[in-house]
Short mmCIF file of C-alpha atoms in Angstrom, two decimals:
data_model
loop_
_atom_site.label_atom_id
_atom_site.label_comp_id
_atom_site.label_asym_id
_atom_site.label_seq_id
_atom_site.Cartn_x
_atom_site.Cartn_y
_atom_site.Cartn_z
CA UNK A 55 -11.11 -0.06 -10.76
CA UNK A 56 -10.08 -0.51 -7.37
CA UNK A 57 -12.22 -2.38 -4.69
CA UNK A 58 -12.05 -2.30 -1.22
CA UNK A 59 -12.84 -4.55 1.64
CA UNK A 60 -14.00 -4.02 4.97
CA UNK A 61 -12.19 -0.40 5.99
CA UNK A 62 -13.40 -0.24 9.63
CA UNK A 63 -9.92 -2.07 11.11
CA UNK A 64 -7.67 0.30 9.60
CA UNK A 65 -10.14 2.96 10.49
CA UNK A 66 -9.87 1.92 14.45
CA UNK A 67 -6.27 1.93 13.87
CA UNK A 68 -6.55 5.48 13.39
CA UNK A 69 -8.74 6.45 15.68
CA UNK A 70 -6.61 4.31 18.75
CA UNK A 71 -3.61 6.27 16.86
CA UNK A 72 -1.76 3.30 16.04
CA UNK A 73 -1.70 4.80 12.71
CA UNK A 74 -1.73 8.73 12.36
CA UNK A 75 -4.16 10.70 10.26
CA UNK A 76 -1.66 11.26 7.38
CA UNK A 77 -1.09 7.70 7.28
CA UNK A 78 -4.33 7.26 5.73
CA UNK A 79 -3.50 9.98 3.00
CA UNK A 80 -0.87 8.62 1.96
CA UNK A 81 -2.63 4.80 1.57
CA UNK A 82 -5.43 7.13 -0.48
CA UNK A 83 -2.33 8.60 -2.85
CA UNK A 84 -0.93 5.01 -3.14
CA UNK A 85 -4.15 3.97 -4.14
CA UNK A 86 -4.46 6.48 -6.91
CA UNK A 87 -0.92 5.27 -8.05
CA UNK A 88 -2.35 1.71 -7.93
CA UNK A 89 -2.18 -0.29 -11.52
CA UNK A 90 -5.84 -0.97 -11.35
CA UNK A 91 -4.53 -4.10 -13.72
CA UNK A 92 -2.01 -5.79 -11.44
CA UNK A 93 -2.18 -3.65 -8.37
CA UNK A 94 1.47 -2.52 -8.31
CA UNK A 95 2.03 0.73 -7.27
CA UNK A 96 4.89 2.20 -8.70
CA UNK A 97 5.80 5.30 -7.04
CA UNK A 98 8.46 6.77 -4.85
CA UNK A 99 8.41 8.49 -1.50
CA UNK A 100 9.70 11.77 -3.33
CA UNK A 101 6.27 11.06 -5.88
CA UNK A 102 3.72 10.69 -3.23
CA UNK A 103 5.33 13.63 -1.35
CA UNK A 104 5.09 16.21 -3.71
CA UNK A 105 1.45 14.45 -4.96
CA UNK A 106 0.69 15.25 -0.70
CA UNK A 107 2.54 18.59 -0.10
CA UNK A 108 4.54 17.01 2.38
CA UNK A 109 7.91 16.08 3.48
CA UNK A 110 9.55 13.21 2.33
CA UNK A 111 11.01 12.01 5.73
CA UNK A 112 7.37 12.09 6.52
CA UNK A 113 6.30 9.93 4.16
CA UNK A 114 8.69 7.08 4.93
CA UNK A 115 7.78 7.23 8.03
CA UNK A 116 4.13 6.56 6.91
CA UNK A 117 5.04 4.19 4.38
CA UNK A 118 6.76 2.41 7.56
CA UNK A 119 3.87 2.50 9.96
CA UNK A 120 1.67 0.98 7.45
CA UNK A 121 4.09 -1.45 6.70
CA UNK A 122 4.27 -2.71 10.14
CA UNK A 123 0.45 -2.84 10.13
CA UNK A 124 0.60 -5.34 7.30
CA UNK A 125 -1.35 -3.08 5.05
CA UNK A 126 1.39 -2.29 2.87
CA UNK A 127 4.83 -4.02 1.47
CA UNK A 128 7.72 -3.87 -0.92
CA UNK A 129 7.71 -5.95 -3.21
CA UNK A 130 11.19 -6.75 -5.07
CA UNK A 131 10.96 -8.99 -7.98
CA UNK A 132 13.97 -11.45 -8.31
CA UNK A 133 13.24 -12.15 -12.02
CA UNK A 134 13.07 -8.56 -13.33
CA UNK A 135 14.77 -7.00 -10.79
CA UNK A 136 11.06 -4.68 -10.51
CA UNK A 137 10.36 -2.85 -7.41
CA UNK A 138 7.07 -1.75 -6.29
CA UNK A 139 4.69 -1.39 -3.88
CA UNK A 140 1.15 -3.74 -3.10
CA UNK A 141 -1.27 -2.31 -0.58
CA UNK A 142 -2.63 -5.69 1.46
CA UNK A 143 -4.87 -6.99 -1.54
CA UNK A 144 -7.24 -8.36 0.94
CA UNK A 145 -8.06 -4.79 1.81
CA UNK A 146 -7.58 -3.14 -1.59
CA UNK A 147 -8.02 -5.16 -4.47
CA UNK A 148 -7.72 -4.55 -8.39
CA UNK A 149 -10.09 -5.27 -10.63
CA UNK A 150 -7.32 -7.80 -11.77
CA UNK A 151 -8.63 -11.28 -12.74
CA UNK A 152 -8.30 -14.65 -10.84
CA UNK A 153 -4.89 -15.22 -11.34
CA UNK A 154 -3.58 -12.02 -10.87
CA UNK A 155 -5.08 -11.28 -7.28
CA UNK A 156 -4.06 -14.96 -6.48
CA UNK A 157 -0.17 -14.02 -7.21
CA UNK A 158 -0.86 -10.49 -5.37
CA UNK A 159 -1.63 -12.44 -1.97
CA UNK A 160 0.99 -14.50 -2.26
CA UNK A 161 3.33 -11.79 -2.73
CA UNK A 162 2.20 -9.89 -0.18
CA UNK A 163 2.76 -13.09 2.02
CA UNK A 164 6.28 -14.12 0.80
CA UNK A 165 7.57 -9.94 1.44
#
């Protein structure tokens, strides 16, 4: 299970157009990618854009935009070599348990 925090900043960001409309789809379809566990989201932009019935060029370029809003990052594990996505966890947070939404923020910090 997913929670989520206080929506109404990304929601002005939105409606001032900092972020588009479809930017806020594809945060939804990351979501339902989301390991509800850890919170990694392990999908490519070629995944989410056939999940949205959209273009791929598009989607990086919403991936981007929410990247530079700080609700989104890639994450690239130097141990394992993993690569994934984590959506801001102070916005959207697993159901993971103390210690796993402690090393979420401070991934999302060091990336």
């Amino acid at each position: 299970m997913l929670q989520l925090s206080d929506l109404s900043g990304t929601v002005e960001l939105i409606a001032q157009r900092t972020l588009q409309p479809r930017d806020a789809a594809v945060m939804f379809a990351l979501m339902s990618h989301t390991s509800t566990h850890s919170g990694k989201i392990s999908v490519t932009s070629a995944g989410l854009a056939q999940d949205l019935q959209m273009q791929e060029a598009d989607i990086r370029a919403s991936l981007s935009r929410l990247k530079r809003q700080h609700l989104l990052r890639l994450i690239s594990n130097r141990a394992t070599g993993e690569r994934y996505y984590r959506l801001n966890p102070w916005l959207v947070r697993s159901s993971a348990k103390g210690g796993l939404f402690g090393l979420a923020c401070k991934e999302f910090q060091e990336a």
